[in-house]
Amino acid sequence: MLVTGEQAPAGSKYKLTGDWPIEPADGTIHRAYFDGRAMKVGFERVGFIP
């Protein structure tokens, strides 16, 4: 299931673009574009990669 709520076949590819800061998990809602459609996204840090 896509972030838009639509179903997509396995292996589908879509373009996801946006300009996020170096630290996107700062509680700020960011604008992103999914397959050309604007949406708002938020990020949450779940851990650091060693």
Coordinates of N, CA, C and O in Angstrom, one line a residue:
M1 N 0.8 -1.2 0.0 CA 0.0 0.0 0.0 C 0.9 1.2 0.0 O 1.9 1.3 0.7
L2 N 0.5 2.2 -0.8 CA 1.3 3.4 -0.9 C 0.9 4.4 0.2 O -0.1 4.3 0.8
V3 N 1.7 5.4 0.4 CA 1.4 6.5 1.4 C 0.1 7.2 1.0 O -0.5 7.9 1.9
T4 N -0.3 7.1 -0.2 CA -1.5 7.8 -0.7 C -2.7 7.0 -0.4 O -3.9 7.4 -0.6
G5 N -2.5 5.7 0.1 CA -3.6 4.8 0.4 C -4.0 3.9 -0.8 O -4.9 3.0 -0.7
E6 N -3.3 4.1 -1.9 CA -3.6 3.3 -3.1 C -2.8 2.0 -3.0 O -1.7 1.9 -2.4
Q7 N -3.3 0.9 -3.7 CA -2.6 -0.3 -3.8 C -1.6 -0.2 -5.0 O -1.9 0.4 -6.0
A8 N -0.5 -0.9 -4.9 CA 0.5 -0.9 -6.0 C 1.0 -2.3 -6.1 O 1.3 -3.0 -5.1
P9 N 1.3 -2.8 -7.4 CA 1.8 -4.2 -7.5 C 3.2 -4.2 -6.9 O 4.0 -3.2 -6.9
A10 N 3.6 -5.4 -6.5 CA 5.0 -5.6 -6.0 C 6.0 -5.2 -7.0 O 5.8 -5.5 -8.2
G11 N 7.1 -4.6 -6.7 CA 8.1 -4.2 -7.6 C 7.9 -2.9 -8.3 O 8.7 -2.4 -9.1
S12 N 6.7 -2.2 -8.0 CA 6.5 -0.9 -8.6 C 7.5 0.1 -8.1 O 8.0 0.0 -7.0
K13 N 7.8 1.1 -9.0 CA 8.7 2.2 -8.6 C 8.0 3.5 -8.8 O 7.3 3.7 -9.8
Y14 N 8.3 4.4 -7.8 CA 7.7 5.7 -7.8 C 8.8 6.7 -7.5 O 9.7 6.4 -6.7
K15 N 8.6 8.0 -7.9 CA 9.5 9.0 -7.6 C 9.1 9.7 -6.3 O 8.0 10.2 -6.2
L16 N 10.0 9.8 -5.3 CA 9.8 10.5 -4.0 C 10.8 11.6 -3.9 O 12.0 11.3 -3.9
T17 N 10.4 12.8 -3.9 CA 11.4 13.9 -3.8 C 11.0 14.8 -2.7 O 9.9 14.8 -2.2
G18 N 12.0 15.6 -2.3 CA 11.8 16.6 -1.2 C 13.1 17.2 -0.8 O 14.2 16.7 -1.1
D19 N 13.0 18.3 -0.2 CA 14.2 19.0 0.4 C 14.1 18.9 1.9 O 13.4 19.7 2.5
W20 N 14.9 18.0 2.5 CA 14.9 17.9 4.0 C 16.2 18.4 4.5 O 17.2 18.2 3.9
P21 N 16.1 18.8 5.7 CA 17.4 19.3 6.4 C 18.2 18.0 6.7 O 17.8 16.9 6.6
I22 N 19.4 18.3 7.2 CA 20.4 17.2 7.5 C 19.7 16.3 8.6 O 19.9 15.1 8.6
E23 N 19.0 16.9 9.6 CA 18.4 16.2 10.7 C 16.8 16.3 10.5 O 16.2 17.2 11.0
P24 N 16.2 15.5 9.7 CA 14.8 15.6 9.4 C 13.9 15.1 10.6 O 12.8 15.5 10.6
A25 N 14.4 14.4 11.5 CA 13.6 13.9 12.6 C 13.6 14.9 13.8 O 13.9 14.5 14.9
D26 N 13.3 16.1 13.5 CA 13.3 17.1 14.5 C 11.9 17.5 15.0 O 11.7 18.5 15.6
G27 N 10.9 16.8 14.6 CA 9.5 17.0 14.9 C 8.8 18.0 13.9 O 7.6 18.2 14.1
T28 N 9.5 18.5 13.0 CA 8.9 19.3 12.0 C 8.3 18.5 10.9 O 8.7 17.5 10.5
I29 N 7.1 19.1 10.4 CA 6.5 18.4 9.3 C 7.1 19.0 8.0 O 7.2 20.2 7.8
H30 N 7.5 18.2 7.1 CA 8.2 18.6 5.8 C 7.2 18.3 4.6 O 6.4 17.4 4.7
R31 N 7.4 19.1 3.6 CA 6.7 18.8 2.3 C 7.5 17.9 1.5 O 8.7 18.1 1.3
A32 N 6.9 16.9 0.9 CA 7.5 16.0 0.0 C 6.5 15.8 -1.2 O 5.4 16.1 -1.1
Y33 N 7.1 15.2 -2.2 CA 6.3 15.0 -3.4 C 6.4 13.5 -3.8 O 7.5 13.0 -3.9
F34 N 5.3 12.8 -3.8 CA 5.2 11.4 -4.2 C 4.5 11.3 -5.5 O 3.4 11.6 -5.7
D35 N 5.3 10.8 -6.5 CA 4.8 10.7 -7.9 C 4.2 12.0 -8.4 O 3.1 11.9 -9.0
G36 N 4.8 13.1 -8.0 CA 4.3 14.4 -8.4 C 3.2 15.0 -7.6 O 2.8 16.1 -7.8
R37 N 2.7 14.3 -6.6 CA 1.7 14.9 -5.7 C 2.3 15.3 -4.4 O 3.0 14.6 -3.7
A38 N 1.9 16.5 -4.0 CA 2.4 17.1 -2.7 C 1.8 16.4 -1.5 O 0.6 16.1 -1.5
M39 N 2.6 16.2 -0.5 CA 2.1 15.7 0.8 C 3.0 16.2 1.9 O 4.1 16.7 1.7
K40 N 2.5 16.0 3.1 CA 3.3 16.4 4.3 C 3.7 15.2 5.0 O 3.0 14.2 5.1
V41 N 5.0 15.1 5.4 CA 5.6 14.0 6.1 C 6.3 14.4 7.3 O 6.8 15.5 7.4
G42 N 6.4 13.5 8.3 CA 7.2 13.7 9.5 C 8.1 12.4 9.6 O 7.8 11.3 9.2
F43 N 9.2 12.6 10.2 CA 10.2 11.6 10.5 C 10.5 11.4 11.9 O 10.4 12.3 12.7
E44 N 10.7 10.1 12.4 CA 11.0 9.8 13.7 C 12.3 9.0 13.8 O 12.3 8.0 13.0
R45 N 13.2 9.3 14.6 CA 14.4 8.5 14.7 C 14.1 7.3 15.6 O 13.6 7.4 16.6
V46 N 14.5 6.2 15.1 CA 14.4 4.9 15.9 C 15.7 4.4 16.4 O 15.7 3.5 17.2
G47 N 16.8 5.0 15.9 CA 18.1 4.6 16.4 C 19.2 5.1 15.5 O 18.9 5.5 14.4
F48 N 20.4 5.0 16.0 CA 21.6 5.4 15.2 C 22.2 4.2 14.5 O 22.2 3.1 15.0
I49 N 22.7 4.3 13.3 CA 23.4 3.3 12.6 C 24.8 3.4 13.0 O 25.5 4.4 12.8
P50 N 25.4 2.3 13.5 CA 26.8 2.3 13.9 C 27.8 2.5 12.8 O 27.5 2.2 11.7

